[in-house]
Short mmCIF file of C-alpha atoms in Angstrom, two decimals:
data_model
loop_
_atom_site.label_atom_id
_atom_site.label_comp_id
_atom_site.label_asym_id
_atom_site.label_seq_id
_atom_site.Cartn_x
_atom_site.Cartn_y
_atom_site.Cartn_z
CA MET A 1 -45.45 112.67 44.72
CA ASP A 2 -48.06 113.97 42.28
CA THR A 3 -46.70 111.66 39.59
CA GLY A 4 -43.88 109.20 39.04
CA VAL A 5 -42.39 111.03 36.07
CA LEU A 6 -43.08 114.48 34.65
CA LEU A 7 -42.26 114.83 30.95
CA VAL A 8 -41.81 118.36 29.63
CA GLY A 9 -42.61 118.46 25.92
CA ALA A 10 -45.27 116.62 23.92
CA GLY A 11 -43.32 116.13 20.72
CA PRO A 12 -42.53 112.66 19.32
CA THR A 13 -39.77 112.01 21.86
CA GLY A 14 -41.85 112.96 24.89
CA LEU A 15 -44.90 111.07 23.69
CA LEU A 16 -43.03 107.84 22.94
CA LEU A 17 -41.29 108.05 26.31
CA ALA A 18 -44.68 108.56 27.96
CA CYS A 19 -45.96 105.41 26.23
CA GLU A 20 -42.95 103.41 27.42
CA LEU A 21 -43.32 104.54 31.02
CA ALA A 22 -47.05 103.93 31.09
CA LEU A 23 -46.61 100.49 29.52
CA ALA A 24 -44.34 99.65 32.45
CA GLY A 25 -46.91 100.86 34.99
CA VAL A 26 -45.36 104.24 35.86
CA ARG A 27 -47.72 107.13 36.55
CA THR A 28 -46.77 109.76 33.95
CA VAL A 29 -47.81 113.34 33.20
CA VAL A 30 -46.81 115.20 30.03
CA ILE A 31 -46.95 118.99 29.85
CA ASP A 32 -46.47 121.18 26.78
CA LYS A 33 -46.64 124.96 26.56
CA ARG A 34 -48.48 124.84 23.22
CA PRO A 35 -52.27 124.93 23.62
CA LYS A 36 -52.60 122.64 20.60
CA PRO A 37 -50.25 120.33 18.68
CA HIS A 38 -48.22 121.84 15.85
CA ARG A 39 -50.15 121.95 12.59
CA GLU A 40 -46.97 122.25 10.53
CA SER A 41 -44.59 119.32 10.31
CA ARG A 42 -40.91 119.89 10.81
CA ALA A 43 -39.66 116.32 10.25
CA LEU A 44 -41.05 114.18 7.46
CA ASN A 45 -39.90 110.60 7.88
CA LEU A 46 -39.15 107.61 10.05
CA HIS A 47 -36.01 105.61 9.31
CA PRO A 48 -35.93 101.78 9.47
CA ARG A 49 -34.85 101.52 13.12
CA SER A 50 -37.66 103.83 14.24
CA ILE A 51 -40.18 101.69 12.36
CA GLU A 52 -38.71 98.65 14.10
CA LEU A 53 -39.27 100.36 17.47
CA MET A 54 -42.93 100.79 16.60
CA ASP A 55 -43.07 97.15 15.48
CA MET A 56 -41.72 96.08 18.89
CA ARG A 57 -44.74 97.69 20.52
CA GLY A 58 -47.34 96.51 18.01
CA LEU A 59 -47.71 99.97 16.44
CA ALA A 60 -46.02 99.53 13.06
CA GLY A 61 -49.31 98.88 11.27
CA ARG A 62 -50.76 102.21 12.42
CA PHE A 63 -47.74 104.12 11.17
CA LEU A 64 -47.38 102.29 7.87
CA ALA A 65 -51.06 102.85 7.10
CA ALA A 66 -50.64 106.59 7.63
CA GLY A 67 -47.55 107.17 5.46
CA ARG A 68 -45.77 106.14 2.29
CA THR A 69 -42.60 104.06 2.09
CA VAL A 70 -39.56 104.89 -0.06
CA PRO A 71 -36.57 102.58 -0.60
CA GLY A 72 -33.86 104.90 0.63
CA TRP A 73 -32.78 108.38 1.65
CA GLN A 74 -30.25 111.05 0.77
CA PHE A 75 -26.96 111.25 2.63
CA ALA A 76 -26.80 114.85 1.39
CA VAL A 77 -28.93 116.65 -1.22
CA SER A 78 -25.79 117.56 -3.16
CA LEU A 79 -25.23 113.86 -3.95
CA LYS A 80 -27.07 112.11 -6.75
CA ARG A 81 -26.76 108.56 -5.42
CA PRO A 82 -29.20 107.83 -2.56
CA LEU A 83 -28.64 105.44 0.30
CA ASP A 84 -30.25 102.07 -0.40
CA PHE A 85 -32.21 100.83 2.61
CA THR A 86 -33.45 97.76 0.71
CA ALA A 87 -30.06 96.09 1.21
CA LEU A 88 -30.29 96.28 5.01
CA ASP A 89 -31.01 93.37 7.34
CA THR A 90 -34.50 94.32 8.51
CA ARG A 91 -38.17 93.58 7.89
CA HIS A 92 -38.57 97.31 7.24
CA PRO A 93 -35.98 98.15 4.55
CA TYR A 94 -37.39 101.59 3.75
CA ALA A 95 -38.01 105.06 5.08
CA LEU A 96 -41.58 106.00 5.91
CA LEU A 97 -42.68 109.40 4.63
CA LEU A 98 -44.89 110.63 7.45
CA ALA A 99 -45.38 114.19 8.61
CA GLN A 100 -44.23 114.87 12.16
CA ALA A 101 -47.69 116.15 13.04
CA ARG A 102 -49.10 112.75 12.10
CA THR A 103 -46.40 110.93 14.08
CA GLU A 104 -47.29 113.04 17.11
CA ALA A 105 -50.99 112.35 16.66
CA LEU A 106 -50.45 108.58 16.52
CA LEU A 107 -48.22 108.61 19.60
CA ALA A 108 -50.64 110.86 21.48
CA GLN A 109 -53.45 108.42 20.67
CA ARG A 110 -51.38 105.52 22.01
CA SER A 111 -50.40 107.41 25.16
CA ARG A 112 -54.05 108.16 25.92
CA GLU A 113 -54.86 104.45 25.45
CA LEU A 114 -52.24 103.73 28.12
CA GLY A 115 -53.66 106.30 30.53
CA VAL A 116 -51.08 109.07 30.16
CA GLU A 117 -52.26 112.53 31.18
CA ILE A 118 -51.31 115.23 28.64
CA ARG A 119 -51.70 118.82 29.77
CA ARG A 120 -51.41 121.28 26.91
CA GLY A 121 -51.04 124.99 27.49
CA HIS A 122 -48.89 124.26 30.55
CA GLU A 123 -45.34 125.64 30.60
CA ALA A 124 -42.53 124.63 32.95
CA VAL A 125 -40.99 127.82 34.31
CA ALA A 126 -38.68 126.54 37.07
CA LEU A 127 -37.61 123.34 38.81
CA ARG A 128 -35.83 122.33 41.98
CA GLN A 129 -34.19 119.00 42.74
CA TYR A 130 -34.16 117.30 46.12
CA ALA A 131 -32.80 113.97 47.30
CA GLU A 132 -36.23 112.34 47.04
CA GLY A 133 -37.73 114.10 44.03
CA VAL A 134 -38.18 117.18 41.84
CA GLU A 135 -40.55 120.13 42.16
CA THR A 136 -41.50 121.80 38.87
CA ASP A 137 -43.33 125.12 38.73
CA VAL A 138 -45.82 125.01 35.89
CA TYR A 139 -47.76 127.96 34.52
CA GLY A 140 -51.10 127.10 32.92
CA PRO A 141 -54.59 128.43 32.28
CA ASP A 142 -55.39 128.42 36.02
CA GLY A 143 -52.17 130.08 37.09
CA CYS A 144 -48.96 128.62 38.52
CA VAL A 145 -48.88 125.26 40.26
CA THR A 146 -46.06 123.03 41.51
CA ILE A 147 -45.89 119.43 40.35
CA ARG A 148 -43.91 117.01 42.48
CA SER A 149 -42.41 113.98 40.73
CA ALA A 150 -39.75 111.37 41.30
CA TYR A 151 -38.05 112.34 38.02
CA VAL A 152 -38.34 114.98 35.31
CA VAL A 153 -37.35 114.45 31.69
CA GLY A 154 -36.79 117.43 29.41
CA CYS A 155 -38.10 116.70 25.92
CA ASP A 156 -38.62 120.41 25.37
CA GLY A 157 -36.37 121.13 22.41
CA GLY A 158 -33.17 122.98 21.71
CA ARG A 159 -34.03 125.87 24.04
CA SER A 160 -34.90 123.44 26.84
CA LEU A 161 -35.89 125.09 30.11
CA VAL A 162 -35.30 121.78 31.86
CA ARG A 163 -31.72 121.56 30.62
CA GLN A 164 -30.99 125.12 31.65
CA ALA A 165 -32.63 124.75 35.06
CA ALA A 166 -30.61 121.60 35.72
CA GLY A 167 -27.40 123.47 34.88
CA ILE A 168 -26.41 121.13 32.07
CA GLY A 169 -24.11 122.68 29.47
CA PHE A 170 -24.95 122.67 25.76
CA PRO A 171 -21.64 123.15 23.94
CA GLY A 172 -21.29 123.12 20.18
CA THR A 173 -21.01 125.30 17.09
CA ARG A 174 -22.98 128.38 16.15
CA GLU A 175 -25.06 128.90 13.03
CA SER A 176 -23.07 129.60 9.86
CA MET A 177 -25.60 128.68 7.18
CA THR A 178 -29.37 128.78 6.83
CA ALA A 179 -32.01 127.40 4.50
CA VAL A 180 -35.71 128.13 4.03
CA VAL A 181 -38.63 125.73 4.16
CA GLY A 182 -42.19 126.30 3.03
CA ASP A 183 -45.40 124.28 2.84
CA PHE A 184 -47.69 125.48 0.05
CA ALA A 185 -51.29 124.72 -0.83
CA VAL A 186 -50.62 125.73 -4.45
CA ALA A 187 -47.70 124.40 -6.53
CA ASP A 188 -46.99 123.45 -10.14
CA HIS A 189 -45.74 119.89 -9.85
CA ALA A 190 -44.55 119.87 -13.46
CA HIS A 191 -41.44 121.70 -12.24
CA ASN A 192 -40.69 119.44 -9.25
CA GLU A 193 -38.11 117.23 -10.98
CA GLN A 194 -36.34 120.29 -12.33
CA ALA A 195 -36.18 121.68 -8.80
CA ARG A 196 -34.84 118.40 -7.41
CA ARG A 197 -32.07 118.31 -10.03
CA HIS A 198 -30.89 121.66 -8.69
CA GLY A 199 -30.77 120.54 -5.06
CA VAL A 200 -34.23 121.65 -3.91
CA LEU A 201 -35.93 119.17 -1.58
CA VAL A 202 -39.51 118.59 -2.72
CA ALA A 203 -42.04 116.48 -0.82
CA ARG A 204 -45.78 115.97 -1.22
CA LEU A 205 -47.53 116.23 2.14
CA GLU A 206 -50.99 115.48 3.47
CA ALA A 207 -53.97 117.74 2.73
CA GLY A 208 -52.62 118.63 -0.70
CA LEU A 209 -49.60 120.55 0.58
CA THR A 210 -46.17 120.51 -1.06
CA ARG A 211 -42.97 121.23 0.84
CA TYR A 212 -39.94 122.91 -0.68
CA VAL A 213 -36.60 123.32 1.09
CA VAL A 214 -34.25 125.76 -0.64
CA MET A 215 -30.62 126.67 -0.06
CA ASP A 216 -30.04 129.84 -2.06
CA PRO A 217 -26.31 130.70 -2.40
CA GLN A 218 -27.15 134.38 -2.07
CA ARG A 219 -29.22 133.88 1.08
CA ILE A 220 -27.47 131.15 3.08
CA ARG A 221 -25.87 133.70 5.45
CA VAL A 222 -29.18 135.30 6.43
CA PRO A 223 -29.78 134.70 10.18
CA SER A 224 -32.45 132.16 11.04
CA THR A 225 -34.20 134.81 13.12
CA GLU A 226 -35.14 136.79 9.99
CA PRO A 227 -38.71 136.01 8.84
CA VAL A 228 -39.29 134.40 5.46
CA THR A 229 -41.60 136.03 2.93
CA LEU A 230 -43.38 134.45 -0.03
CA GLU A 231 -41.60 136.83 -2.37
CA GLU A 232 -38.18 135.81 -1.03
CA PHE A 233 -39.10 132.15 -1.47
CA ARG A 234 -40.19 132.65 -5.05
CA THR A 235 -37.06 134.64 -5.88
CA SER A 236 -34.80 131.97 -4.36
CA LEU A 237 -36.52 129.19 -6.30
CA MET A 238 -36.12 131.14 -9.54
CA ARG A 239 -32.45 131.76 -8.82
CA VAL A 240 -31.69 128.14 -7.85
CA CYS A 241 -33.71 126.14 -10.39
CA GLY A 242 -35.08 128.59 -12.95
CA SER A 243 -38.72 128.34 -11.85
CA ASP A 244 -40.77 129.44 -8.89
CA CYS A 245 -42.64 126.09 -9.16
CA GLY A 246 -45.94 127.95 -9.14
CA ILE A 247 -45.98 128.20 -5.35
CA GLY A 248 -48.79 130.02 -3.60
CA GLU A 249 -50.93 130.07 -0.46
CA PRO A 250 -48.14 129.29 2.02
CA ARG A 251 -49.27 127.46 5.16
CA TRP A 252 -45.87 127.61 6.84
CA LEU A 253 -42.65 129.48 6.10
CA SER A 254 -39.52 129.18 8.20
CA ARG A 255 -35.76 129.62 8.17
CA PHE A 256 -33.46 127.18 9.95
CA GLY A 257 -29.72 127.02 10.55
CA ASN A 258 -26.92 124.59 11.17
CA THR A 259 -26.34 125.27 14.86
CA THR A 260 -24.98 122.03 16.29
CA ARG A 261 -24.93 121.32 20.02
CA LEU A 262 -24.75 118.29 22.31
CA ALA A 263 -25.67 118.31 25.99
CA ALA A 264 -22.69 117.80 28.28
CA ALA A 265 -24.71 115.21 30.20
CA TYR A 266 -28.00 113.42 29.56
CA ARG A 267 -28.64 113.14 33.29
CA ARG A 268 -28.10 115.26 36.34
CA GLY A 269 -29.56 113.67 39.44
CA ARG A 270 -33.29 113.24 38.93
CA VAL A 271 -33.40 115.31 35.74
CA LEU A 272 -32.80 113.74 32.33
CA LEU A 273 -32.80 114.96 28.73
CA ALA A 274 -33.96 113.37 25.49
CA GLY A 275 -34.44 114.42 21.88
CA ASP A 276 -33.64 117.98 20.81
CA ALA A 277 -33.14 119.00 24.43
CA ALA A 278 -30.03 116.81 24.30
CA HIS A 279 -28.84 117.34 20.72
CA ILE A 280 -29.55 119.68 17.80
CA HIS A 281 -28.07 119.80 14.31
CA PHE A 282 -28.84 120.66 10.69
CA PRO A 283 -31.58 118.27 9.50
CA VAL A 284 -29.40 116.65 6.84
CA GLY A 285 -30.15 112.93 6.58
CA ALA A 286 -33.39 113.40 8.56
CA GLN A 287 -31.85 112.04 11.75
CA GLY A 288 -33.11 114.41 14.45
CA LEU A 289 -36.58 113.04 15.17
CA ASN A 290 -35.38 109.47 14.73
CA THR A 291 -32.52 109.92 17.19
CA GLY A 292 -34.99 111.35 19.71
CA LEU A 293 -37.30 108.34 19.38
CA GLN A 294 -34.36 106.04 19.99
CA ASP A 295 -33.41 108.08 23.08
CA ALA A 296 -36.93 107.55 24.39
CA MET A 297 -36.86 103.80 23.76
CA ASN A 298 -33.52 103.45 25.55
CA LEU A 299 -34.56 105.55 28.54
CA GLY A 300 -38.13 104.37 29.04
CA TRP A 301 -37.57 100.90 30.51
CA LYS A 302 -34.56 102.02 32.55
CA LEU A 303 -36.42 104.91 34.13
CA ALA A 304 -39.48 102.71 34.75
CA ALA A 305 -37.32 100.08 36.47
CA THR A 306 -35.80 102.79 38.64
CA VAL A 307 -39.14 104.32 39.63
CA ARG A 308 -40.63 100.91 40.38
CA GLY A 309 -37.67 99.96 42.53
CA TRP A 310 -36.20 96.92 40.78
CA ALA A 311 -33.45 98.54 38.69
CA PRO A 312 -29.97 97.08 39.18
CA PRO A 313 -27.40 99.54 40.58
CA GLY A 314 -26.25 102.00 37.93
CA LEU A 315 -28.89 101.07 35.34
CA LEU A 316 -30.15 104.63 34.90
CA ASP A 317 -26.58 105.86 34.37
CA THR A 318 -26.31 103.62 31.32
CA TYR A 319 -28.72 105.95 29.53
CA HIS A 320 -26.01 108.61 29.24
CA ALA A 321 -23.30 106.00 28.72
CA GLU A 322 -25.15 104.49 25.75
CA ARG A 323 -26.94 107.42 24.17
CA HIS A 324 -24.45 110.28 24.58
CA PRO A 325 -21.94 108.59 22.21
CA VAL A 326 -24.77 108.16 19.70
CA GLY A 327 -25.62 111.86 20.00
CA HIS A 328 -21.95 112.71 19.53
CA ALA A 329 -21.72 110.52 16.43
CA VAL A 330 -24.84 112.08 14.91
CA THR A 331 -23.86 115.69 15.60
CA THR A 332 -20.33 115.09 14.33
CA ALA A 333 -21.50 113.34 11.16
CA THR A 334 -24.16 115.93 10.36
CA ARG A 335 -21.54 118.68 10.47
CA ALA A 336 -19.65 116.80 7.75
CA GLN A 337 -22.85 116.15 5.78
CA THR A 338 -23.77 119.84 6.05
CA LEU A 339 -20.45 120.79 4.49
CA LEU A 340 -21.39 118.68 1.47
CA VAL A 341 -24.44 120.93 1.18
CA GLU A 342 -22.73 124.24 1.95
CA LEU A 343 -19.50 124.03 -0.05
CA PRO A 344 -21.15 123.70 -3.51
CA LEU A 345 -23.12 126.86 -2.67
CA THR A 346 -20.00 128.85 -1.78
CA GLU A 347 -18.27 130.54 -4.72
CA GLN A 348 -14.76 129.96 -3.40
CA TYR A 349 -15.25 126.18 -3.09
CA ALA A 350 -17.98 125.43 -5.65
CA GLY A 351 -15.65 123.85 -8.23
CA PRO A 352 -13.70 121.53 -5.90
CA ALA A 353 -16.92 120.71 -4.04
CA ARG A 354 -18.53 119.45 -7.23
CA HIS A 355 -15.58 117.13 -7.80
CA LEU A 356 -15.83 115.94 -4.18
CA CYS A 357 -19.52 115.16 -4.63
CA GLU A 358 -18.79 113.26 -7.84
CA LEU A 359 -16.18 111.20 -5.97
CA LEU A 360 -18.62 110.44 -3.15
CA ASP A 361 -21.32 109.45 -5.64
CA THR A 362 -18.80 106.98 -7.12
CA LEU A 363 -18.15 105.57 -3.66
CA LEU A 364 -21.88 105.29 -2.96
CA ASP A 365 -22.17 103.15 -6.08
CA MET A 366 -20.08 100.58 -4.20
CA GLU A 367 -22.42 98.22 -2.40
CA ASP A 368 -20.38 97.93 0.80
CA VAL A 369 -19.93 101.70 1.16
CA ASN A 370 -23.60 102.38 0.53
CA ARG A 371 -24.66 99.70 3.02
CA HIS A 372 -22.27 101.06 5.66
CA LEU A 373 -23.61 104.61 5.45
CA ALA A 374 -27.20 103.38 5.16
CA GLY A 375 -26.69 101.42 8.38
CA ARG A 376 -25.49 104.56 10.15
CA ILE A 377 -28.25 106.87 8.92
CA SER A 378 -30.96 104.26 9.53
CA ALA A 379 -29.52 103.58 13.04
CA LEU A 380 -29.67 99.84 12.40
CA ASP A 381 -25.96 99.60 13.19
CA THR A 382 -26.30 101.18 16.65
CA THR A 383 -24.43 99.00 19.14
CA TYR A 384 -24.04 99.63 22.86
CA PRO A 385 -20.83 98.69 24.69
CA PRO A 386 -20.84 95.36 26.58
CA THR A 387 -20.86 95.51 30.36
CA THR A 388 -18.40 92.64 30.87
CA PRO A 389 -15.07 91.94 29.13
CA ASP A 390 -15.99 88.33 28.32
CA ALA A 391 -19.35 89.18 26.72
CA ASP A 392 -20.43 87.44 23.53
CA PRO A 393 -19.87 89.60 20.39
CA LEU A 394 -23.64 89.91 20.01
CA THR A 395 -23.96 91.80 23.28
CA GLY A 396 -25.21 95.36 22.81
CA ARG A 397 -26.24 94.82 19.22
CA ARG A 398 -29.73 95.14 17.84
CA MET A 399 -31.65 91.84 17.86
CA PRO A 400 -32.88 90.84 14.39
CA ASP A 401 -36.59 90.14 14.06
CA LEU A 402 -36.33 86.38 13.53
CA GLY A 403 -39.28 84.20 12.73
CA LEU A 404 -39.74 81.68 15.55
CA THR A 405 -41.56 78.43 16.11
CA THR A 406 -42.70 77.82 19.68
CA ALA A 407 -45.03 75.37 21.37
CA ALA A 408 -47.73 78.04 21.09
CA GLY A 409 -47.18 78.38 17.33
CA PRO A 410 -45.28 80.69 14.96
CA THR A 411 -44.30 84.18 16.07
CA ARG A 412 -41.57 86.79 15.63
CA VAL A 413 -39.04 88.23 18.07
CA TYR A 414 -40.61 91.70 17.91
CA GLU A 415 -44.06 90.30 18.65
CA LEU A 416 -42.68 88.96 21.91
CA LEU A 417 -41.58 92.49 22.87
CA HIS A 418 -45.01 94.12 22.63
CA ASP A 419 -45.49 94.32 26.40
CA GLY A 420 -42.08 95.90 27.03
CA ARG A 421 -40.56 93.06 29.07
CA PHE A 422 -37.18 91.41 28.70
CA VAL A 423 -37.34 88.29 26.53
CA LEU A 424 -35.20 85.23 27.25
CA LEU A 425 -35.02 83.04 24.14
CA ARG A 426 -33.92 79.41 24.38
CA LEU A 427 -32.80 78.80 20.80
CA ASP A 428 -31.66 75.19 21.43
CA GLY A 429 -35.07 74.00 22.55
CA GLY A 430 -35.21 70.97 20.28
CA GLN A 431 -31.54 69.94 20.49
CA HIS A 432 -30.55 69.84 24.16
CA PRO A 433 -33.52 68.74 26.25
CA ARG A 434 -31.74 68.95 29.62
CA ALA A 435 -30.63 72.53 28.99
CA ALA A 436 -33.74 73.66 27.20
CA THR A 437 -36.33 73.74 29.95
CA ALA A 438 -38.06 77.09 29.50
CA PRO A 439 -37.54 79.46 32.41
CA ALA A 440 -40.58 80.72 34.23
CA SER A 441 -41.83 84.08 33.01
CA SER A 442 -42.11 86.98 35.42
CA GLY A 443 -43.32 90.54 35.40
CA ARG A 444 -39.88 91.53 34.15
CA VAL A 445 -38.87 88.64 31.87
CA ARG A 446 -40.75 86.53 29.32
CA GLY A 447 -39.13 83.11 28.92
CA VAL A 448 -39.64 81.40 25.56
CA SER A 449 -38.39 77.98 24.47
CA VAL A 450 -37.85 78.07 20.69
CA LEU A 451 -38.36 74.88 18.70
CA GLY A 452 -37.13 76.41 15.46
CA HIS A 453 -36.09 79.76 14.06
CA GLY A 454 -35.06 81.52 10.88
CA ASP A 455 -31.45 81.39 9.81
CA HIS A 456 -29.18 84.30 10.61
CA PRO A 457 -25.38 84.18 10.19
CA ASP A 458 -24.71 86.10 13.41
CA LEU A 459 -26.70 83.63 15.51
CA LYS A 460 -24.83 80.48 14.52
CA ASN A 461 -24.39 78.17 17.54
CA VAL A 462 -26.10 80.66 19.89
CA SER A 463 -28.07 78.69 22.48
CA GLU A 464 -29.67 81.47 24.52
CA ILE A 465 -30.27 85.22 24.25
CA LEU A 466 -31.59 87.79 26.71
CA ILE A 467 -33.21 90.68 24.82
CA ARG A 468 -33.74 94.06 26.42
CA PRO A 469 -37.11 95.84 26.16
CA ASP A 470 -35.57 98.20 23.56
CA GLY A 471 -34.61 95.31 21.29
CA HIS A 472 -30.88 95.24 22.03
CA ILE A 473 -29.12 92.10 23.23
CA ALA A 474 -28.27 92.13 26.94
CA TRP A 475 -26.60 88.71 27.01
CA ALA A 476 -25.97 85.76 24.73
CA THR A 477 -24.23 82.43 25.08
CA ARG A 478 -23.16 79.60 22.81
CA THR A 479 -22.64 77.00 25.51
CA THR A 480 -24.98 74.03 25.98
CA GLU A 481 -23.35 72.59 29.11
CA PRO A 482 -26.18 72.76 31.67
CA ARG A 483 -24.23 74.05 34.68
CA VAL A 484 -22.37 76.73 32.73
CA LEU A 485 -25.58 77.74 30.96
CA HIS A 486 -27.51 77.96 34.22
CA ALA A 487 -24.81 80.07 35.91
CA GLY A 488 -24.47 82.46 32.97
CA ARG A 489 -28.22 82.89 32.66
CA ALA A 490 -28.65 83.52 36.38
CA ALA A 491 -25.85 86.11 36.36
CA ALA A 492 -27.36 87.92 33.36
CA LEU A 493 -30.87 88.00 34.83
CA THR A 494 -29.55 89.30 38.14
CA ALA A 495 -27.33 91.93 36.47
CA TRP A 496 -30.05 93.29 34.19
CA THR A 497 -33.32 92.69 36.04
CA THR A 498 -32.37 91.79 39.65
CA TRP A 499 -34.66 88.80 39.12
CA THR A 500 -33.49 85.71 41.02
CA GLY A 501 -36.52 83.52 40.45
CA ALA A 502 -36.56 80.13 38.74
CA CYS A 503 -34.42 80.12 35.63
#
């Protein structure tokens, strides 16, 4: 093989996946048909769970220093009441305003630190699967070459060549509405609040740019393939909010639609999909990039374990089993959220739609409703199904970032995940000496005996937890009986890591 894994696409999903594979010691090559990274930024933020993922790898500081935090996000621009992230159970109860181009740059920097090879200006044009690997024909500056790899992952967007070459279907709904987006070097910010009150999304970007996203009732049926002009943008702003906001010197103009599709499978043999190659939807709620990052975090350690030869049987299949339902939930929900945007712009439904939005704003004023929807949009409520019927209720849930006291001193759960290994926490370290002997650490599992930890209602009476590299709980127990504890721990380590060493 020329490389362990070939990643097609150097966007945020592909770059984070490259970091995860390299961290686990897998030789990884990333190709991207663009000679240079995108200058314009499609997505603009990271939600709380994505910031937690960066925290688990020691990268949160880099990202937070590069962006600006805000306490919540819009469920739909037609609603006045935002989602409140500050009420969520996380150390990062905010969204991070950060241009996608900056996110890509930070992840590319980290991937280079880990030894990942990124080949820009190289386009995948065909691939062939065999029992032992995949051959991918790649066209680059020096002509066409064939790269042989154990696996290929398509992170190459909604028009994914990898998905098509693998014969994976992409069912869904066609475009029925479009909006326009523009980044401008010149803008009159005195009109920004007026624009926001009329449903225009306004965001201040780096380098003095200002982004406007406009849904003009008279232009929402224009196909996304039709180019956007500065004059059209100004006219739409005037029509929607009564001012053209003084826009000038556009750096990027684009039209996008609400096509919604979900790959029929996230894996076919040695070919896998992640990010927009697996799911596309209208960018309401800013969930697309974030869902792709979470795909990468789920897949990275599983694919690395498979390439390195220690994966338990069926581990790689759990990528589809866990992430496809998430993709289905996101694409289904965004269709409903998009209707909240579209109906008020449609003459036939404008009146009833306004009443519907008023009702939803009233519901969002209720703390429990707001927290529920904030948990969904932020992805903090993502839970994977347990693998055994007698699993503890914590199994599959996201592990909270508890403060811990160990023999080595104070730390946090997410600090223990920086190297991408499983973490086995012994939470009863000071109460049950016979059961609390710390297991030996290995290349796959870090064993930690905890002398004390922060309170959390969901962890009451929990004596031991096995945490996956992506921060979800693989196994938990509340027993302290030594024989039962030893047997359960051994079974969990074998099932998840095939490790049968001292435990």
